[in-house]
């Protein structure tokens, strides 16, 4: 075969067998390997891990906002409706009602408002201003109707609603001089609650702390004394009459021996007219106190917060609620005069509320250094950790606010907090709602 023929045959073979090389055309005697194929595209990133499951038995719900960056709950009723305040898109704090998955603005016409209490029949009470720099007004919302119950004079006053029933509302005002005035509205009519030392000061000075279903009101009233040492006595008010509940000890003040420095403050009352509060001893330490059937009972050192109709009491170690780094087990529970330390999640612990089934709720610093919400029931050695809200985002803490009769808990997450567990930035309302099966089990156990 001639050289020319061999070249033609080689070209034909290259074409026929589709050898993947341009070198065939140049020199069929020399075989050149094809270039490597391009690398395959990188695999897609794995999907993000699912959020950690919520605490057993609870659905954890972010209640959202009214368009702004924060929301703060104040109370909830037994059907799980929540009230509080949220910022709007323009930054104004407005009272809200959260119910059935939606947040409603209760005070679109007010520049500032806060909903502070809600009853089981849906009656809501709170405060607000009708102008940016005006007096603080007390408001009531019911069946879509807003009622202005009037103003507490003084634009610098702090006003708080501390009692709400179907036909009665209780509130107090603290002015810039740290003095108190309290009023009760019964069937829409406002009445001043007299303090224990009224001469020369109409109404006296009284801070109303709580009200029961019989419209009995308890609190603390300023007594005569010297300017640098305010002394209070606990009172109970009923149908226009204010009565001194008495203190643990009457002892002379060091600076003014002619005056007594025995101090006491009532903090809550149940429907059996049992009252809890604090009273000091001669070393100025606070004792937990129960007033019942005309007698005063010393429960030892501590600060009761609330008493339920079973007579069980919940509270904390001291007036600052034990929010000190490293203080474990600052929450207390009293039953028939015996005090139980409820333990902690690892650090400082504070009880904030208790329901009729004696389930306590509060906040405790966990080993990760973040505040977590907890619940505790009699018989437990330590609280049950409810976590820090939906998704348990790193760096996020959570604080408890209230608990209802079926065990739902409302609180808020916080993206900035101090080492003793106090929120300093961007609260967001959260509901830990008991799952349906848990509610049924709880209801069954109560019936038995």
Short mmCIF file of C-alpha atoms in Angstrom, two decimals:
data_model
loop_
_atom_site.label_atom_id
_atom_site.label_comp_id
_atom_site.label_asym_id
_atom_site.label_seq_id
_atom_site.Cartn_x
_atom_site.Cartn_y
_atom_site.Cartn_z
CA UNK A 1 0.00 0.00 0.00
CA UNK A 2 1.38 3.38 -0.95
CA UNK A 3 1.98 6.05 1.74
CA UNK A 4 -0.81 8.21 0.28
CA UNK A 5 -3.26 5.35 0.50
CA UNK A 6 -2.27 4.61 4.08
CA UNK A 7 -2.98 8.24 5.07
CA UNK A 8 -6.42 8.15 3.44
CA UNK A 9 -7.30 4.91 5.20
CA UNK A 10 -6.16 6.36 8.52
CA UNK A 11 -8.34 9.45 8.04
CA UNK A 12 -11.31 7.32 7.17
CA UNK A 13 -10.83 5.22 10.29
CA UNK A 14 -10.59 8.32 12.43
CA UNK A 15 -13.84 9.62 11.00
CA UNK A 16 -15.64 6.29 11.11
CA UNK A 17 -14.79 5.48 14.67
CA UNK A 18 -15.20 9.08 15.87
CA UNK A 19 -11.98 9.10 17.83
CA UNK A 20 -12.27 12.16 20.00
CA UNK A 21 -9.09 13.92 19.03
CA UNK A 22 -8.18 16.64 16.57
CA UNK A 23 -4.77 14.96 16.31
CA UNK A 24 -6.21 12.35 13.90
CA UNK A 25 -6.45 15.00 11.21
CA UNK A 26 -2.90 16.09 11.86
CA UNK A 27 -1.24 12.72 12.23
CA UNK A 28 -3.32 9.53 12.18
CA UNK A 29 -0.30 7.56 13.26
CA UNK A 30 -0.22 9.37 16.58
CA UNK A 31 -3.17 8.91 19.02
CA UNK A 32 -3.79 11.85 21.41
CA UNK A 33 -6.06 11.42 24.49
CA UNK A 34 -9.15 13.70 24.74
CA UNK A 35 -9.13 16.45 27.41
CA UNK A 36 -10.62 15.44 30.73
CA UNK A 37 -14.31 16.23 31.17
CA UNK A 38 -15.17 19.27 33.33
CA UNK A 39 -15.64 18.50 37.04
CA UNK A 40 -19.21 17.82 38.10
CA UNK A 41 -21.03 20.68 39.84
CA UNK A 42 -20.77 20.67 43.65
CA UNK A 43 -23.62 18.94 45.44
CA UNK A 44 -26.31 21.24 46.85
CA UNK A 45 -25.79 22.18 50.49
CA UNK A 46 -27.63 19.97 52.95
CA UNK A 47 -30.94 21.36 54.23
CA UNK A 48 -30.72 23.18 57.57
CA UNK A 49 -31.38 20.95 60.53
CA UNK A 50 -34.93 21.10 61.83
CA UNK A 51 -35.44 23.26 64.90
CA UNK A 52 -35.16 21.35 68.13
CA UNK A 53 -38.44 19.99 69.40
CA UNK A 54 -40.33 22.11 71.87
CA UNK A 55 -40.69 21.04 75.47
CA UNK A 56 -42.71 17.88 75.86
CA UNK A 57 -46.43 18.55 76.08
CA UNK A 58 -46.31 22.14 74.79
CA UNK A 59 -46.75 23.98 71.52
CA UNK A 60 -44.42 26.99 71.53
CA UNK A 61 -45.93 29.96 69.66
CA UNK A 62 -44.38 33.29 68.69
CA UNK A 63 -47.24 35.77 69.11
CA UNK A 64 -45.76 38.27 66.65
CA UNK A 65 -46.09 42.05 66.81
CA UNK A 66 -48.35 44.87 65.60
CA UNK A 67 -45.81 45.68 62.90
CA UNK A 68 -42.94 46.87 65.08
CA UNK A 69 -39.92 45.13 66.51
CA UNK A 70 -41.12 44.04 69.93
CA UNK A 71 -44.06 42.74 71.96
CA UNK A 72 -44.38 42.20 75.70
CA UNK A 73 -47.17 40.15 77.33
CA UNK A 74 -48.71 41.01 80.69
CA UNK A 75 -51.41 38.40 81.30
CA UNK A 76 -53.46 35.55 79.85
CA UNK A 77 -56.83 34.01 80.68
CA UNK A 78 -57.84 30.37 80.98
CA UNK A 79 -58.71 30.04 77.27
CA UNK A 80 -55.21 31.19 76.28
CA UNK A 81 -55.99 34.77 75.20
CA UNK A 82 -53.01 37.04 75.87
CA UNK A 83 -52.79 40.79 76.45
CA UNK A 84 -49.88 43.20 76.60
CA UNK A 85 -48.35 45.80 74.33
CA UNK A 86 -46.47 45.80 71.04
CA UNK A 87 -44.83 48.46 68.95
CA UNK A 88 -46.48 49.38 65.69
CA UNK A 89 -44.76 50.00 62.34
CA UNK A 90 -44.32 53.63 63.42
CA UNK A 91 -42.82 52.65 66.77
CA UNK A 92 -45.79 53.49 69.03
CA UNK A 93 -46.50 51.07 71.91
CA UNK A 94 -50.11 49.89 71.58
CA UNK A 95 -52.20 47.56 73.74
CA UNK A 96 -52.85 44.21 72.07
CA UNK A 97 -55.09 41.18 72.41
CA UNK A 98 -53.77 37.91 70.94
CA UNK A 99 -56.42 35.28 70.39
CA UNK A 100 -56.88 32.35 67.98
CA UNK A 101 -53.54 32.99 66.28
CA UNK A 102 -54.01 36.70 65.56
CA UNK A 103 -52.86 39.88 67.33
CA UNK A 104 -55.35 42.75 67.49
CA UNK A 105 -54.55 46.43 68.18
CA UNK A 106 -56.86 47.52 71.02
CA UNK A 107 -56.00 51.21 70.98
CA UNK A 108 -55.45 52.49 67.46
CA UNK A 109 -56.48 56.00 68.53
CA UNK A 110 -54.04 56.31 71.45
CA UNK A 111 -50.36 57.21 71.10
CA UNK A 112 -49.39 54.99 74.05
CA UNK A 113 -51.30 52.14 75.68
CA UNK A 114 -50.73 48.88 77.58
CA UNK A 115 -53.22 46.08 78.28
CA UNK A 116 -52.37 44.66 81.72
CA UNK A 117 -55.12 42.25 82.78
CA UNK A 118 -57.79 40.03 81.18
CA UNK A 119 -60.66 38.06 82.70
CA UNK A 120 -62.04 34.72 81.52
CA UNK A 121 -65.04 36.50 79.99
CA UNK A 122 -62.73 38.65 77.87
CA UNK A 123 -62.82 41.91 79.83
CA UNK A 124 -59.47 43.74 79.51
CA UNK A 125 -57.99 46.58 81.54
CA UNK A 126 -54.92 48.71 81.09
CA UNK A 127 -53.52 52.19 80.82
CA UNK A 128 -52.70 54.74 78.15
CA UNK A 129 -52.30 58.37 77.25
CA UNK A 130 -54.68 60.35 75.10
CA UNK A 131 -51.82 62.70 74.11
CA UNK A 132 -48.08 62.16 74.01
CA UNK A 133 -47.44 64.21 77.16
CA UNK A 134 -50.78 64.02 78.97
CA UNK A 135 -52.03 62.31 82.13
CA UNK A 136 -52.17 58.53 82.40
CA UNK A 137 -55.70 57.18 81.90
CA UNK A 138 -57.18 53.84 82.94
CA UNK A 139 -58.99 52.02 80.11
CA UNK A 140 -61.29 49.06 79.85
CA UNK A 141 -61.96 47.04 76.69
CA UNK A 142 -64.98 44.77 76.42
CA UNK A 143 -66.80 43.35 73.38
CA UNK A 144 -65.02 45.76 71.07
CA UNK A 145 -65.89 48.83 73.15
CA UNK A 146 -63.17 51.01 74.71
CA UNK A 147 -64.11 52.82 77.93
CA UNK A 148 -61.97 55.62 79.34
CA UNK A 149 -62.31 55.44 83.14
CA UNK A 150 -60.50 58.71 83.67
CA UNK A 151 -57.05 60.02 84.45
CA UNK A 152 -54.62 59.78 87.31
CA UNK A 153 -53.18 63.29 87.39
CA UNK A 154 -49.50 63.69 86.73
CA UNK A 155 -47.75 62.99 83.45
CA UNK A 156 -44.78 61.50 85.32
CA UNK A 157 -46.94 59.06 87.27
CA UNK A 158 -46.60 55.30 87.07
CA UNK A 159 -50.01 53.62 86.96
CA UNK A 160 -50.70 49.89 87.26
CA UNK A 161 -53.91 47.85 87.18
CA UNK A 162 -53.67 45.20 89.91
CA UNK A 163 -57.17 43.77 90.05
CA UNK A 164 -59.95 43.07 87.54
CA UNK A 165 -63.30 41.36 87.91
CA UNK A 166 -66.52 41.51 85.92
CA UNK A 167 -67.83 44.59 87.75
CA UNK A 168 -64.71 45.91 89.49
CA UNK A 169 -61.32 47.27 88.51
CA UNK A 170 -58.45 48.17 90.83
CA UNK A 171 -55.47 50.40 90.07
CA UNK A 172 -52.79 52.40 91.84
CA UNK A 173 -50.65 55.38 90.96
CA UNK A 174 -47.12 56.20 92.08
CA UNK A 175 -46.03 59.79 91.58
CA UNK A 176 -42.58 61.23 91.12
CA UNK A 177 -42.17 61.60 94.91
CA UNK A 178 -42.66 57.85 95.37
CA UNK A 179 -46.08 58.24 96.96
CA UNK A 180 -49.11 56.10 96.17
CA UNK A 181 -52.80 56.62 95.52
CA UNK A 182 -55.23 53.77 94.79
CA UNK A 183 -58.75 53.64 93.42
CA UNK A 184 -61.39 51.04 92.70
CA UNK A 185 -64.08 51.29 90.02
CA UNK A 186 -67.22 49.39 90.91
CA UNK A 187 -69.87 49.30 88.19
CA UNK A 188 -68.04 52.18 86.53
CA UNK A 189 -67.97 54.43 89.61
CA UNK A 190 -64.53 55.45 90.92
CA UNK A 191 -63.82 55.37 94.65
CA UNK A 192 -60.62 56.32 96.44
CA UNK A 193 -59.18 53.65 98.73
CA UNK A 194 -58.31 55.22 102.07
CA UNK A 195 -54.94 54.59 103.63
CA UNK A 196 -54.45 53.85 107.32
CA UNK A 197 -53.19 57.33 108.12
CA UNK A 198 -55.52 59.77 106.42
CA UNK A 199 -55.61 62.87 108.71
CA UNK A 200 -54.33 65.88 106.81
CA UNK A 201 -54.03 63.78 103.67
CA UNK A 202 -57.41 62.88 102.14
CA UNK A 203 -57.35 59.24 101.18
CA UNK A 204 -54.03 58.68 102.90
CA UNK A 205 -51.33 56.96 100.91
CA UNK A 206 -52.13 53.40 99.91
CA UNK A 207 -50.75 51.01 97.33
CA UNK A 208 -53.39 48.43 96.43
CA UNK A 209 -51.73 45.13 95.49
CA UNK A 210 -54.55 42.64 94.86
CA UNK A 211 -58.29 42.00 94.93
CA UNK A 212 -60.30 38.79 95.36
CA UNK A 213 -63.70 37.78 94.01
CA UNK A 214 -65.43 39.39 97.01
CA UNK A 215 -63.85 42.77 96.11
CA UNK A 216 -61.66 42.75 99.19
CA UNK A 217 -58.50 44.74 98.50
CA UNK A 218 -55.11 44.36 100.19
CA UNK A 219 -51.93 46.39 99.99
CA UNK A 220 -49.61 48.66 101.94
CA UNK A 221 -50.26 52.05 103.51
CA UNK A 222 -47.68 54.67 104.46
CA UNK A 223 -47.58 55.36 108.21
CA UNK A 224 -46.42 58.52 109.99
CA UNK A 225 -42.65 58.67 110.23
CA UNK A 226 -39.54 60.62 109.41
CA UNK A 227 -38.66 61.60 105.87
CA UNK A 228 -35.66 59.33 105.35
CA UNK A 229 -37.34 56.11 106.49
CA UNK A 230 -40.77 55.25 105.10
CA UNK A 231 -42.70 52.73 107.16
CA UNK A 232 -45.71 50.85 105.77
CA UNK A 233 -48.39 48.70 107.32
CA UNK A 234 -50.42 46.03 105.54
CA UNK A 235 -54.11 46.77 105.08
CA UNK A 236 -57.30 45.13 103.96
CA UNK A 237 -60.07 47.29 102.48
CA UNK A 238 -63.69 46.20 102.17
CA UNK A 239 -66.77 48.26 101.34
CA UNK A 240 -65.09 51.55 102.11
CA UNK A 241 -63.42 50.49 105.36
CA UNK A 242 -59.62 50.13 105.67
CA UNK A 243 -58.21 47.94 108.44
CA UNK A 244 -54.62 47.39 109.63
CA UNK A 245 -53.59 43.73 109.43
CA UNK A 246 -50.72 44.21 111.86
CA UNK A 247 -46.99 43.48 111.70
CA UNK A 248 -44.72 40.83 113.18
CA UNK A 249 -42.92 43.19 115.53
CA UNK A 250 -43.34 46.75 116.73
CA UNK A 251 -39.91 48.07 117.62
CA UNK A 252 -38.51 51.62 118.03
CA UNK A 253 -36.69 53.28 115.17
CA UNK A 254 -33.02 53.89 115.92
CA UNK A 255 -33.10 57.51 114.77
CA UNK A 256 -36.50 58.29 116.31
CA UNK A 257 -37.29 55.96 119.24
CA UNK A 258 -40.69 57.58 119.66
CA UNK A 259 -41.73 56.02 116.34
CA UNK A 260 -42.15 52.36 115.44
CA UNK A 261 -40.21 50.83 112.55
CA UNK A 262 -42.25 47.64 112.43
CA UNK A 263 -43.06 47.35 108.71
CA UNK A 264 -45.32 45.12 106.63
CA UNK A 265 -46.92 44.93 103.17
CA UNK A 266 -49.76 42.70 101.97
CA UNK A 267 -49.19 41.30 98.48
CA UNK A 268 -52.07 38.94 97.63
CA UNK A 269 -55.42 37.65 98.87
CA UNK A 270 -57.38 34.53 97.94
CA UNK A 271 -61.13 33.97 97.91
CA UNK A 272 -60.98 32.59 101.48
CA UNK A 273 -59.72 36.01 102.67
CA UNK A 274 -56.27 34.60 103.44
CA UNK A 275 -53.60 37.25 102.87
CA UNK A 276 -49.88 36.86 102.26
CA UNK A 277 -47.14 39.45 102.42
CA UNK A 278 -44.01 40.47 104.24
CA UNK A 279 -43.11 41.98 107.59
CA UNK A 280 -39.70 42.80 109.04
CA UNK A 281 -38.09 41.90 112.32
CA UNK A 282 -35.94 44.15 114.52
CA UNK A 283 -32.89 43.33 112.38
CA UNK A 284 -34.81 44.55 109.31
CA UNK A 285 -34.96 41.15 107.65
CA UNK A 286 -38.09 40.34 105.66
CA UNK A 287 -40.25 37.44 106.79
CA UNK A 288 -42.99 35.72 104.84
CA UNK A 289 -46.29 36.29 106.61
CA UNK A 290 -49.77 34.78 106.37
CA UNK A 291 -52.76 36.64 107.83
CA UNK A 292 -55.62 34.20 108.36
CA UNK A 293 -58.71 34.24 110.58
CA UNK A 294 -57.51 37.23 112.54
CA UNK A 295 -54.02 35.88 113.26
CA UNK A 296 -50.58 36.56 111.82
CA UNK A 297 -48.33 33.59 111.04
CA UNK A 298 -44.56 33.86 110.58
CA UNK A 299 -43.44 31.61 107.68
CA UNK A 300 -39.74 32.36 108.06
CA UNK A 301 -37.43 34.40 105.88
CA UNK A 302 -38.69 34.99 102.35
CA UNK A 303 -41.03 37.05 100.21
CA UNK A 304 -44.41 35.55 99.25
CA UNK A 305 -45.77 36.57 95.88
CA UNK A 306 -49.16 34.89 95.64
CA UNK A 307 -51.60 32.56 97.41
CA UNK A 308 -54.20 30.35 95.71
CA UNK A 309 -57.55 29.16 97.00
CA UNK A 310 -55.98 25.93 98.28
CA UNK A 311 -53.89 28.06 100.62
CA UNK A 312 -50.59 27.22 98.91
CA UNK A 313 -48.09 30.09 98.64
CA UNK A 314 -45.33 30.84 96.14
CA UNK A 315 -42.54 33.39 96.35
CA UNK A 316 -38.83 34.03 96.48
CA UNK A 317 -35.88 34.44 98.76
CA UNK A 318 -35.85 38.23 98.96
CA UNK A 319 -37.31 41.42 97.58
CA UNK A 320 -34.96 41.42 94.60
CA UNK A 321 -36.18 37.89 93.84
CA UNK A 322 -32.72 36.38 94.11
CA UNK A 323 -31.55 37.56 90.70
CA UNK A 324 -27.90 37.40 91.66
CA UNK A 325 -25.37 35.43 89.59
CA UNK A 326 -24.76 32.01 91.08
CA UNK A 327 -27.73 32.05 93.45
CA UNK A 328 -29.44 28.72 92.90
CA UNK A 329 -32.89 27.88 94.17
CA UNK A 330 -34.17 31.33 95.08
CA UNK A 331 -37.80 30.28 94.48
CA UNK A 332 -39.91 29.02 97.40
CA UNK A 333 -43.18 27.15 97.92
CA UNK A 334 -45.10 27.09 101.20
CA UNK A 335 -47.75 24.48 102.06
CA UNK A 336 -49.31 24.31 105.55
CA UNK A 337 -46.51 26.50 106.85
CA UNK A 338 -43.66 24.34 105.49
CA UNK A 339 -41.30 25.99 103.04
CA UNK A 340 -39.77 24.08 100.10
CA UNK A 341 -36.84 25.30 98.01
CA UNK A 342 -37.93 24.53 94.44
CA UNK A 343 -34.37 24.16 93.12
CA UNK A 344 -33.15 25.64 89.86
CA UNK A 345 -31.95 24.92 86.34
CA UNK A 346 -28.44 25.72 87.49
CA UNK A 347 -28.35 29.39 88.46
CA UNK A 348 -30.41 32.29 89.79
CA UNK A 349 -34.11 31.49 89.94
CA UNK A 350 -37.22 33.64 90.26
CA UNK A 351 -40.86 32.56 90.64
CA UNK A 352 -43.33 34.92 88.95
CA UNK A 353 -46.73 33.23 89.25
CA UNK A 354 -48.73 30.19 90.42
CA UNK A 355 -52.09 28.79 89.31
CA UNK A 356 -54.89 27.13 91.23
CA UNK A 357 -53.30 23.69 90.80
CA UNK A 358 -50.16 24.99 92.57
CA UNK A 359 -48.02 24.85 89.42
CA UNK A 360 -45.31 27.50 89.68
CA UNK A 361 -43.77 29.28 86.71
CA UNK A 362 -40.67 31.42 86.54
CA UNK A 363 -37.24 32.01 85.07
CA UNK A 364 -33.94 30.35 85.92
CA UNK A 365 -30.43 30.69 84.55
CA UNK A 366 -29.47 27.43 82.83
CA UNK A 367 -25.91 26.02 82.62
CA UNK A 368 -25.53 27.70 79.21
CA UNK A 369 -25.78 31.08 80.98
CA UNK A 370 -29.13 31.97 79.40
CA UNK A 371 -32.41 32.54 81.24
CA UNK A 372 -34.90 29.73 80.58
CA UNK A 373 -38.61 29.50 81.42
CA UNK A 374 -39.58 26.72 83.83
CA UNK A 375 -42.57 25.15 85.54
CA UNK A 376 -42.52 23.36 88.88
CA UNK A 377 -45.11 21.23 90.70
CA UNK A 378 -45.14 20.08 94.33
CA UNK A 379 -43.09 16.93 94.65
CA UNK A 380 -40.51 17.83 92.02
CA UNK A 381 -36.89 18.12 93.14
CA UNK A 382 -36.10 20.64 90.39
CA UNK A 383 -38.06 22.72 87.87
CA UNK A 384 -38.94 21.44 84.38
CA UNK A 385 -37.15 23.38 81.64
CA UNK A 386 -39.42 24.91 78.97
CA UNK A 387 -36.46 26.39 77.09
CA UNK A 388 -36.04 29.75 75.45
CA UNK A 389 -38.89 29.88 72.95
CA UNK A 390 -39.44 28.79 69.35
CA UNK A 391 -36.35 27.33 67.72
CA UNK A 392 -34.08 27.89 70.73
CA UNK A 393 -31.96 30.37 68.74
CA UNK A 394 -28.38 30.61 70.06
CA UNK A 395 -27.92 33.65 72.28
CA UNK A 396 -31.64 33.99 72.96
CA UNK A 397 -33.05 33.92 76.49
CA UNK A 398 -36.64 33.78 77.75
CA UNK A 399 -38.54 35.14 80.75
CA UNK A 400 -41.84 33.89 82.20
CA UNK A 401 -44.76 36.22 82.97
CA UNK A 402 -47.89 34.23 83.89
CA UNK A 403 -49.63 30.84 83.94
CA UNK A 404 -53.33 30.02 83.56
CA UNK A 405 -55.43 27.29 85.15
CA UNK A 406 -54.85 24.72 82.40
CA UNK A 407 -51.10 25.24 82.56
CA UNK A 408 -50.45 27.46 79.54
CA UNK A 409 -47.49 29.78 80.13
CA UNK A 410 -46.89 33.19 78.61
CA UNK A 411 -43.55 34.96 78.55
CA UNK A 412 -41.14 36.54 76.14
CA UNK A 413 -37.84 35.92 74.42
CA UNK A 414 -34.99 38.39 74.73
CA UNK A 415 -31.90 38.81 72.55
CA UNK A 416 -29.91 40.70 75.18
CA UNK A 417 -29.86 40.07 78.90
CA UNK A 418 -27.67 40.65 81.90
CA UNK A 419 -25.75 37.99 83.78
CA UNK A 420 -28.47 37.92 86.41
CA UNK A 421 -31.16 37.18 83.84
CA UNK A 422 -32.77 40.58 83.26
CA UNK A 423 -33.88 41.40 79.71
CA UNK A 424 -32.32 44.52 78.24
CA UNK A 425 -33.40 44.34 74.61
CA UNK A 426 -36.09 43.41 72.06
CA UNK A 427 -38.65 41.29 73.94
CA UNK A 428 -41.02 39.17 71.84
CA UNK A 429 -44.17 37.58 73.28
CA UNK A 430 -44.30 33.77 73.37
CA UNK A 431 -47.00 31.32 74.46
CA UNK A 432 -46.16 27.83 75.72
CA UNK A 433 -49.56 26.24 75.12
CA UNK A 434 -50.25 22.83 76.54
CA UNK A 435 -51.09 20.25 73.92
CA UNK A 436 -54.69 19.02 73.78
CA UNK A 437 -53.84 15.59 75.17
CA UNK A 438 -52.04 17.16 78.13
CA UNK A 439 -55.01 19.42 78.86
CA UNK A 440 -57.41 16.46 78.85
CA UNK A 441 -55.13 14.46 81.12
CA UNK A 442 -54.89 17.37 83.53
CA UNK A 443 -58.65 17.93 83.54
CA UNK A 444 -59.23 14.21 84.22
CA UNK A 445 -56.80 14.18 87.12
CA UNK A 446 -58.56 17.22 88.61
CA UNK A 447 -61.98 15.56 88.35
CA UNK A 448 -60.67 12.52 90.18
#
